[in-house]
GROMACS .gro file of C-alpha atoms in nm:
model
  337
    1UNK     CA    1  -7.813 -24.526 -13.428
    2UNK     CA    2  -8.046 -24.462 -13.717
    3UNK     CA    3  -8.348 -24.529 -13.497
    4UNK     CA    4  -8.214 -24.295 -13.228
    5UNK     CA    5  -8.153 -24.021 -13.485
    6UNK     CA    6  -8.502 -24.058 -13.624
    7UNK     CA    7  -8.648 -24.046 -13.272
    8UNK     CA    8  -8.455 -23.725 -13.199
    9UNK     CA    9  -8.575 -23.569 -13.523
   10UNK     CA   10  -8.933 -23.659 -13.438
   11UNK     CA   11  -8.893 -23.505 -13.092
   12UNK     CA   12  -8.748 -23.185 -13.236
   13UNK     CA   13  -9.043 -23.165 -13.474
   14UNK     CA   14  -9.284 -23.180 -13.181
   15UNK     CA   15  -9.110 -22.933 -12.946
   16UNK     CA   16  -9.181 -22.613 -13.148
   17UNK     CA   17  -9.549 -22.702 -13.160
   18UNK     CA   18  -9.560 -22.762 -12.787
   19UNK     CA   19  -9.391 -22.428 -12.717
   20UNK     CA   20  -9.577 -22.233 -12.981
   21UNK     CA   21  -9.754 -21.922 -12.859
   22UNK     CA   22 -10.102 -21.863 -13.005
   23UNK     CA   23 -10.201 -21.531 -13.156
   24UNK     CA   24 -10.527 -21.358 -13.073
   25UNK     CA   25 -10.731 -21.087 -13.241
   26UNK     CA   26 -10.701 -20.884 -13.559
   27UNK     CA   27 -10.360 -20.845 -13.720
   28UNK     CA   28 -10.409 -20.483 -13.830
   29UNK     CA   29 -10.575 -20.168 -13.705
   30UNK     CA   30 -10.920 -20.054 -13.802
   31UNK     CA   31 -10.944 -19.698 -13.946
   32UNK     CA   32 -10.870 -19.427 -13.690
   33UNK     CA   33 -11.220 -19.281 -13.707
   34UNK     CA   34 -11.385 -19.613 -13.616
   35UNK     CA   35 -11.632 -19.561 -13.332
   36UNK     CA   36 -11.515 -19.773 -13.034
   37UNK     CA   37 -11.862 -19.927 -12.998
   38UNK     CA   38 -11.832 -20.058 -13.356
   39UNK     CA   39 -11.525 -20.270 -13.278
   40UNK     CA   40 -11.591 -20.643 -13.284
   41UNK     CA   41 -11.417 -20.879 -13.038
   42UNK     CA   42 -11.046 -20.886 -13.117
   43UNK     CA   43 -11.051 -20.561 -13.316
   44UNK     CA   44 -10.855 -20.249 -13.228
   45UNK     CA   45 -10.737 -19.909 -13.347
   46UNK     CA   46 -10.381 -19.783 -13.316
   47UNK     CA   47 -10.357 -19.429 -13.449
   48UNK     CA   48  -9.981 -19.394 -13.415
   49UNK     CA   49  -9.765 -19.298 -13.122
   50UNK     CA   50  -9.429 -19.160 -13.013
   51UNK     CA   51  -9.294 -19.138 -12.659
   52UNK     CA   52  -9.167 -18.789 -12.735
   53UNK     CA   53  -9.530 -18.668 -12.753
   54UNK     CA   54  -9.566 -18.678 -12.375
   55UNK     CA   55  -9.695 -18.905 -12.097
   56UNK     CA   56  -9.914 -19.208 -12.167
   57UNK     CA   57 -10.201 -19.348 -11.961
   58UNK     CA   58 -10.454 -19.629 -12.012
   59UNK     CA   59 -10.817 -19.653 -11.904
   60UNK     CA   60 -10.979 -19.998 -11.907
   61UNK     CA   61 -11.358 -20.005 -11.899
   62UNK     CA   62 -11.480 -20.338 -11.761
   63UNK     CA   63 -11.834 -20.237 -11.853
   64UNK     CA   64 -11.750 -20.169 -12.219
   65UNK     CA   65 -11.482 -20.440 -12.239
   66UNK     CA   66 -11.250 -20.190 -12.404
   67UNK     CA   67 -10.914 -20.027 -12.328
   68UNK     CA   68 -10.843 -19.664 -12.416
   69UNK     CA   69 -10.485 -19.543 -12.460
   70UNK     CA   70 -10.403 -19.173 -12.421
   71UNK     CA   71 -10.081 -18.989 -12.505
   72UNK     CA   72 -10.045 -18.635 -12.371
   73UNK     CA   73 -10.421 -18.605 -12.324
   74UNK     CA   74 -10.518 -18.737 -12.669
   75UNK     CA   75 -10.678 -19.072 -12.750
   76UNK     CA   76 -10.426 -19.256 -12.968
   77UNK     CA   77 -10.555 -19.613 -12.948
   78UNK     CA   78 -10.851 -19.823 -12.839
   79UNK     CA   79 -10.901 -20.198 -12.823
   80UNK     CA   80 -11.151 -20.461 -12.730
   81UNK     CA   81 -11.048 -20.663 -12.424
   82UNK     CA   82 -11.158 -20.958 -12.216
   83UNK     CA   83 -11.134 -20.922 -11.840
   84UNK     CA   84 -11.196 -21.141 -11.534
   85UNK     CA   85 -11.485 -21.385 -11.536
   86UNK     CA   86 -11.717 -21.438 -11.237
   87UNK     CA   87 -11.512 -21.560 -10.943
   88UNK     CA   88 -11.195 -21.408 -11.091
   89UNK     CA   89 -11.307 -21.047 -11.138
   90UNK     CA   90 -11.056 -20.787 -11.250
   91UNK     CA   91 -11.018 -20.531 -10.969
   92UNK     CA   92 -11.101 -20.166 -11.026
   93UNK     CA   93 -10.883 -19.873 -10.923
   94UNK     CA   94 -10.559 -19.698 -11.011
   95UNK     CA   95 -10.259 -19.919 -11.092
   96UNK     CA   96  -9.910 -19.873 -11.232
   97UNK     CA   97  -9.699 -20.102 -11.447
   98UNK     CA   98  -9.476 -20.295 -11.205
   99UNK     CA   99  -9.304 -20.532 -11.447
  100UNK     CA  100  -9.279 -20.599 -11.819
  101UNK     CA  101  -9.206 -20.939 -11.974
  102UNK     CA  102  -9.243 -20.993 -12.348
  103UNK     CA  103  -9.239 -21.375 -12.325
  104UNK     CA  104  -9.404 -21.432 -11.988
  105UNK     CA  105  -9.569 -21.762 -11.895
  106UNK     CA  106  -9.807 -21.812 -11.605
  107UNK     CA  107  -9.674 -21.965 -11.285
  108UNK     CA  108 -10.032 -22.027 -11.167
  109UNK     CA  109 -10.207 -22.167 -11.474
  110UNK     CA  110 -10.007 -22.452 -11.629
  111UNK     CA  111  -9.733 -22.239 -11.784
  112UNK     CA  112  -9.994 -22.069 -12.006
  113UNK     CA  113  -9.844 -21.811 -12.245
  114UNK     CA  114  -9.903 -21.445 -12.152
  115UNK     CA  115  -9.723 -21.256 -12.430
  116UNK     CA  116  -9.633 -20.890 -12.380
  117UNK     CA  117  -9.723 -20.904 -12.012
  118UNK     CA  118  -9.738 -20.577 -11.820
  119UNK     CA  119  -9.793 -20.655 -11.454
  120UNK     CA  120 -10.035 -20.439 -11.253
  121UNK     CA  121 -10.040 -20.633 -10.923
  122UNK     CA  122  -9.803 -20.882 -10.764
  123UNK     CA  123 -10.085 -21.132 -10.714
  124UNK     CA  124 -10.142 -21.192 -11.084
  125UNK     CA  125 -10.332 -20.909 -11.256
  126UNK     CA  126 -10.171 -20.787 -11.577
  127UNK     CA  127 -10.225 -20.659 -11.927
  128UNK     CA  128 -10.124 -20.918 -12.186
  129UNK     CA  129 -10.225 -21.083 -12.513
  130UNK     CA  130 -10.495 -21.342 -12.465
  131UNK     CA  131 -10.833 -21.483 -12.566
  132UNK     CA  132 -11.101 -21.239 -12.679
  133UNK     CA  133 -11.441 -21.409 -12.699
  134UNK     CA  134 -11.636 -21.084 -12.657
  135UNK     CA  135 -11.709 -21.119 -12.286
  136UNK     CA  136 -11.512 -21.150 -11.958
  137UNK     CA  137 -11.337 -21.488 -11.950
  138UNK     CA  138 -10.990 -21.435 -11.798
  139UNK     CA  139 -10.866 -21.522 -11.450
  140UNK     CA  140 -10.843 -21.152 -11.364
  141UNK     CA  141 -10.603 -21.022 -11.626
  142UNK     CA  142 -10.691 -20.784 -11.908
  143UNK     CA  143 -10.660 -20.976 -12.236
  144UNK     CA  144 -10.560 -20.777 -12.544
  145UNK     CA  145 -10.525 -20.863 -12.915
  146UNK     CA  146 -10.170 -20.983 -12.976
  147UNK     CA  147 -10.062 -20.712 -13.219
  148UNK     CA  148 -10.220 -20.441 -13.005
  149UNK     CA  149 -10.043 -20.582 -12.698
  150UNK     CA  150  -9.713 -20.574 -12.887
  151UNK     CA  151  -9.759 -20.210 -12.984
  152UNK     CA  152  -9.865 -20.114 -12.633
  153UNK     CA  153  -9.571 -20.301 -12.479
  154UNK     CA  154  -9.330 -20.100 -12.693
  155UNK     CA  155  -9.500 -19.769 -12.610
  156UNK     CA  156  -9.528 -19.795 -12.231
  157UNK     CA  157  -9.282 -19.721 -11.953
  158UNK     CA  158  -9.248 -19.876 -11.611
  159UNK     CA  159  -9.470 -19.691 -11.365
  160UNK     CA  160  -9.726 -19.585 -11.627
  161UNK     CA  161 -10.075 -19.537 -11.486
  162UNK     CA  162 -10.357 -19.778 -11.572
  163UNK     CA  163 -10.706 -19.703 -11.443
  164UNK     CA  164 -10.965 -19.984 -11.440
  165UNK     CA  165 -11.328 -19.875 -11.408
  166UNK     CA  166 -11.681 -20.014 -11.417
  167UNK     CA  167 -12.043 -19.902 -11.374
  168UNK     CA  168 -12.161 -19.869 -11.016
  169UNK     CA  169 -11.809 -19.823 -10.883
  170UNK     CA  170 -11.638 -19.561 -11.099
  171UNK     CA  171 -11.737 -19.220 -11.240
  172UNK     CA  172 -11.915 -19.233 -11.575
  173UNK     CA  173 -11.632 -19.040 -11.745
  174UNK     CA  174 -11.398 -19.331 -11.669
  175UNK     CA  175 -11.644 -19.605 -11.758
  176UNK     CA  176 -11.725 -19.443 -12.092
  177UNK     CA  177 -11.411 -19.250 -12.189
  178UNK     CA  178 -11.405 -18.994 -12.469
  179UNK     CA  179 -11.144 -18.869 -12.710
  180UNK     CA  180 -10.976 -18.652 -12.443
  181UNK     CA  181 -10.817 -18.822 -12.145
  182UNK     CA  182 -11.040 -18.825 -11.834
  183UNK     CA  183 -10.745 -18.876 -11.596
  184UNK     CA  184 -10.424 -18.712 -11.481
  185UNK     CA  185 -10.149 -18.932 -11.631
  186UNK     CA  186  -9.930 -18.888 -11.326
  187UNK     CA  187 -10.182 -18.981 -11.055
  188UNK     CA  188 -10.470 -19.155 -11.231
  189UNK     CA  189 -10.716 -18.919 -11.064
  190UNK     CA  190 -11.021 -18.813 -11.261
  191UNK     CA  191 -10.989 -18.473 -11.428
  192UNK     CA  192 -11.298 -18.253 -11.413
  193UNK     CA  193 -11.234 -17.939 -11.616
  194UNK     CA  194 -11.510 -17.680 -11.590
  195UNK     CA  195 -11.679 -17.590 -11.919
  196UNK     CA  196 -11.640 -17.240 -12.057
  197UNK     CA  197 -11.889 -16.994 -11.916
  198UNK     CA  198 -12.159 -16.840 -12.134
  199UNK     CA  199 -11.950 -16.526 -12.187
  200UNK     CA  200 -11.612 -16.700 -12.166
  201UNK     CA  201 -11.447 -16.728 -12.508
  202UNK     CA  202 -11.131 -16.905 -12.396
  203UNK     CA  203 -10.929 -17.015 -12.096
  204UNK     CA  204 -10.549 -17.018 -12.075
  205UNK     CA  205 -10.375 -17.176 -11.772
  206UNK     CA  206 -10.013 -17.257 -11.865
  207UNK     CA  207  -9.918 -17.273 -11.496
  208UNK     CA  208 -10.099 -17.610 -11.474
  209UNK     CA  209  -9.809 -17.762 -11.671
  210UNK     CA  210  -9.523 -17.511 -11.707
  211UNK     CA  211  -9.308 -17.746 -11.915
  212UNK     CA  212  -9.355 -18.039 -12.151
  213UNK     CA  213  -9.467 -18.120 -12.502
  214UNK     CA  214  -9.779 -17.952 -12.641
  215UNK     CA  215 -10.064 -18.141 -12.809
  216UNK     CA  216 -10.386 -17.998 -12.953
  217UNK     CA  217 -10.732 -18.147 -12.991
  218UNK     CA  218 -10.997 -17.990 -13.213
  219UNK     CA  219 -11.347 -18.129 -13.169
  220UNK     CA  220 -11.547 -17.997 -13.460
  221UNK     CA  221 -11.870 -18.130 -13.310
  222UNK     CA  222 -11.810 -17.935 -12.989
  223UNK     CA  223 -11.654 -17.634 -13.169
  224UNK     CA  224 -11.371 -17.636 -12.915
  225UNK     CA  225 -10.992 -17.638 -12.938
  226UNK     CA  226 -10.809 -17.792 -12.640
  227UNK     CA  227 -10.440 -17.753 -12.556
  228UNK     CA  228 -10.253 -18.012 -12.347
  229UNK     CA  229  -9.903 -18.006 -12.202
  230UNK     CA  230  -9.746 -18.286 -12.001
  231UNK     CA  231 -10.082 -18.462 -12.023
  232UNK     CA  232 -10.272 -18.178 -11.857
  233UNK     CA  233 -10.516 -17.934 -12.014
  234UNK     CA  234 -10.368 -17.583 -12.016
  235UNK     CA  235 -10.623 -17.412 -12.238
  236UNK     CA  236 -10.948 -17.438 -12.430
  237UNK     CA  237 -11.124 -17.203 -12.667
  238UNK     CA  238 -11.442 -17.167 -12.865
  239UNK     CA  239 -11.392 -17.189 -13.240
  240UNK     CA  240 -11.607 -17.094 -13.535
  241UNK     CA  241 -11.622 -17.245 -13.882
  242UNK     CA  242 -11.615 -17.071 -14.217
  243UNK     CA  243 -11.758 -17.197 -14.549
  244UNK     CA  244 -11.985 -17.467 -14.411
  245UNK     CA  245 -11.917 -17.825 -14.313
  246UNK     CA  246 -11.582 -17.994 -14.363
  247UNK     CA  247 -11.522 -18.370 -14.412
  248UNK     CA  248 -11.622 -18.585 -14.117
  249UNK     CA  249 -11.392 -18.827 -13.943
  250UNK     CA  250 -11.059 -18.815 -13.765
  251UNK     CA  251 -10.733 -18.672 -13.900
  252UNK     CA  252 -10.397 -18.593 -13.743
  253UNK     CA  253 -10.146 -18.321 -13.827
  254UNK     CA  254  -9.803 -18.209 -13.711
  255UNK     CA  255  -9.609 -17.884 -13.724
  256UNK     CA  256  -9.342 -17.934 -13.988
  257UNK     CA  257  -8.969 -17.914 -13.918
  258UNK     CA  258  -8.786 -17.595 -14.001
  259UNK     CA  259  -9.066 -17.364 -13.883
  260UNK     CA  260  -8.949 -17.071 -13.669
  261UNK     CA  261  -9.164 -17.010 -13.357
  262UNK     CA  262  -9.225 -16.649 -13.458
  263UNK     CA  263  -9.383 -16.746 -13.789
  264UNK     CA  264  -9.712 -16.912 -13.874
  265UNK     CA  265  -9.658 -17.290 -13.857
  266UNK     CA  266  -9.678 -17.516 -14.157
  267UNK     CA  267  -9.891 -17.825 -14.093
  268UNK     CA  268  -9.841 -18.165 -14.256
  269UNK     CA  269 -10.080 -18.457 -14.231
  270UNK     CA  270  -9.991 -18.773 -14.040
  271UNK     CA  271 -10.094 -19.094 -14.217
  272UNK     CA  272 -10.305 -19.254 -13.946
  273UNK     CA  273 -10.499 -19.577 -14.023
  274UNK     CA  274 -10.758 -19.505 -14.290
  275UNK     CA  275 -10.570 -19.194 -14.405
  276UNK     CA  276 -10.235 -19.348 -14.499
  277UNK     CA  277 -10.232 -19.198 -14.848
  278UNK     CA  278 -10.242 -18.845 -14.703
  279UNK     CA  279  -9.919 -18.888 -14.507
  280UNK     CA  280  -9.687 -18.591 -14.557
  281UNK     CA  281  -9.946 -18.376 -14.734
  282UNK     CA  282  -9.895 -18.008 -14.661
  283UNK     CA  283 -10.218 -17.844 -14.547
  284UNK     CA  284 -10.334 -17.567 -14.779
  285UNK     CA  285 -10.386 -17.222 -14.634
  286UNK     CA  286 -10.746 -17.229 -14.757
  287UNK     CA  287 -10.811 -17.526 -14.526
  288UNK     CA  288 -10.649 -17.349 -14.232
  289UNK     CA  289 -10.865 -17.043 -14.288
  290UNK     CA  290 -11.182 -17.244 -14.232
  291UNK     CA  291 -11.133 -17.199 -13.856
  292UNK     CA  292 -11.210 -16.881 -13.663
  293UNK     CA  293 -11.019 -16.862 -13.336
  294UNK     CA  294 -11.018 -16.587 -13.076
  295UNK     CA  295 -10.711 -16.361 -13.129
  296UNK     CA  296 -10.634 -16.361 -12.756
  297UNK     CA  297 -10.610 -16.739 -12.745
  298UNK     CA  298 -10.413 -16.752 -13.068
  299UNK     CA  299 -10.155 -16.506 -12.938
  300UNK     CA  300 -10.094 -16.731 -12.636
  301UNK     CA  301 -10.078 -17.047 -12.844
  302UNK     CA  302  -9.865 -16.923 -13.135
  303UNK     CA  303  -9.525 -16.924 -12.956
  304UNK     CA  304  -9.575 -17.287 -12.851
  305UNK     CA  305  -9.641 -17.421 -13.203
  306UNK     CA  306  -9.300 -17.569 -13.261
  307UNK     CA  307  -9.203 -17.862 -13.490
  308UNK     CA  308  -9.344 -18.188 -13.357
  309UNK     CA  309  -9.660 -18.043 -13.204
  310UNK     CA  310  -9.951 -18.275 -13.291
  311UNK     CA  311 -10.306 -18.166 -13.369
  312UNK     CA  312 -10.584 -18.425 -13.361
  313UNK     CA  313 -10.896 -18.313 -13.550
  314UNK     CA  314 -11.209 -18.520 -13.491
  315UNK     CA  315 -11.586 -18.500 -13.511
  316UNK     CA  316 -11.610 -18.699 -13.187
  317UNK     CA  317 -11.732 -18.517 -12.878
  318UNK     CA  318 -11.509 -18.413 -12.591
  319UNK     CA  319 -11.776 -18.227 -12.396
  320UNK     CA  320 -12.044 -18.442 -12.236
  321UNK     CA  321 -12.322 -18.186 -12.266
  322UNK     CA  322 -12.300 -18.079 -12.629
  323UNK     CA  323 -12.438 -18.190 -12.959
  324UNK     CA  324 -12.383 -18.062 -13.307
  325UNK     CA  325 -12.315 -18.137 -13.669
  326UNK     CA  326 -11.999 -18.322 -13.766
  327UNK     CA  327 -11.747 -18.077 -13.908
  328UNK     CA  328 -11.377 -18.105 -13.964
  329UNK     CA  329 -11.130 -17.831 -14.042
  330UNK     CA  330 -10.777 -17.734 -13.951
  331UNK     CA  331 -10.633 -17.402 -13.842
  332UNK     CA  332 -10.277 -17.291 -13.796
  333UNK     CA  333 -10.323 -16.913 -13.794
  334UNK     CA  334 -10.686 -16.821 -13.872
  335UNK     CA  335 -10.815 -16.480 -13.973
  336UNK     CA  336 -10.934 -16.230 -13.712
  337UNK     CA  337 -11.294 -16.255 -13.592
   0.00000   0.00000   0.00000
């Protein structure tokens, strides 16, 4: 009996090792203002997310070997990936999440672990945690860092759109995505918003998304403020800057609770990676006044600035045809031009 007991104990000691699931990639996010091209294999950025912010969509660039995650038109996360190797290429196109399985194991490849699997096709293509050597090496799936895959798994819904793109097949805006979403989150179709005309100071098209949560994107390099609702752009405006350059980088802000729609909103900073210490900081009026915004645009925007509205301020470009110095400022209710 003693020998049998010892044999059972030895077997139990081996089983957890046999069933253990490996972990891939970095354990924590890089700072939110990290340039995607600077991410090493296995690295990622997760700037924070909430389903209440609006619809999510993902763009995977096979050419860049990166995945871009957008929430309500704004880039909220980016990660290095590893996609299908020669002979097992990851297909391009528009997909939706068909199935989610946190503890999935492959039925085709020796019961291999595929943690946080989000199925895109019924013949085996999925997003999931996996190896990240810095080049395509999967059997067709999109491998993600484990912690990034866990966060993404918790943030997505069934039916969410995933667009997979590559050079020579897909439009450049999808192959090399920017800080604003290049796709409609409902259909996955490329969005081509016309730039403002030479004499056009702003554009306001609320009918494009009559309802939904509002998000704002201020590109200080482009000197443009963009408004998104239900993942669609409903407005953009030229902005001017007062008192010279502001700090470079990426910051996020939110309209504070308890602010009446008829009053000027009070902005508080969100502690995104790299700016954790600033979480909850109330933005000073002097910082808000560094932005000059057209009164006509402001009058349209003001009633929509309710608690929970997020503003992403970045020195990254949204417009493909602009260049400029890196500036960063915030505006809630700027002075008249």
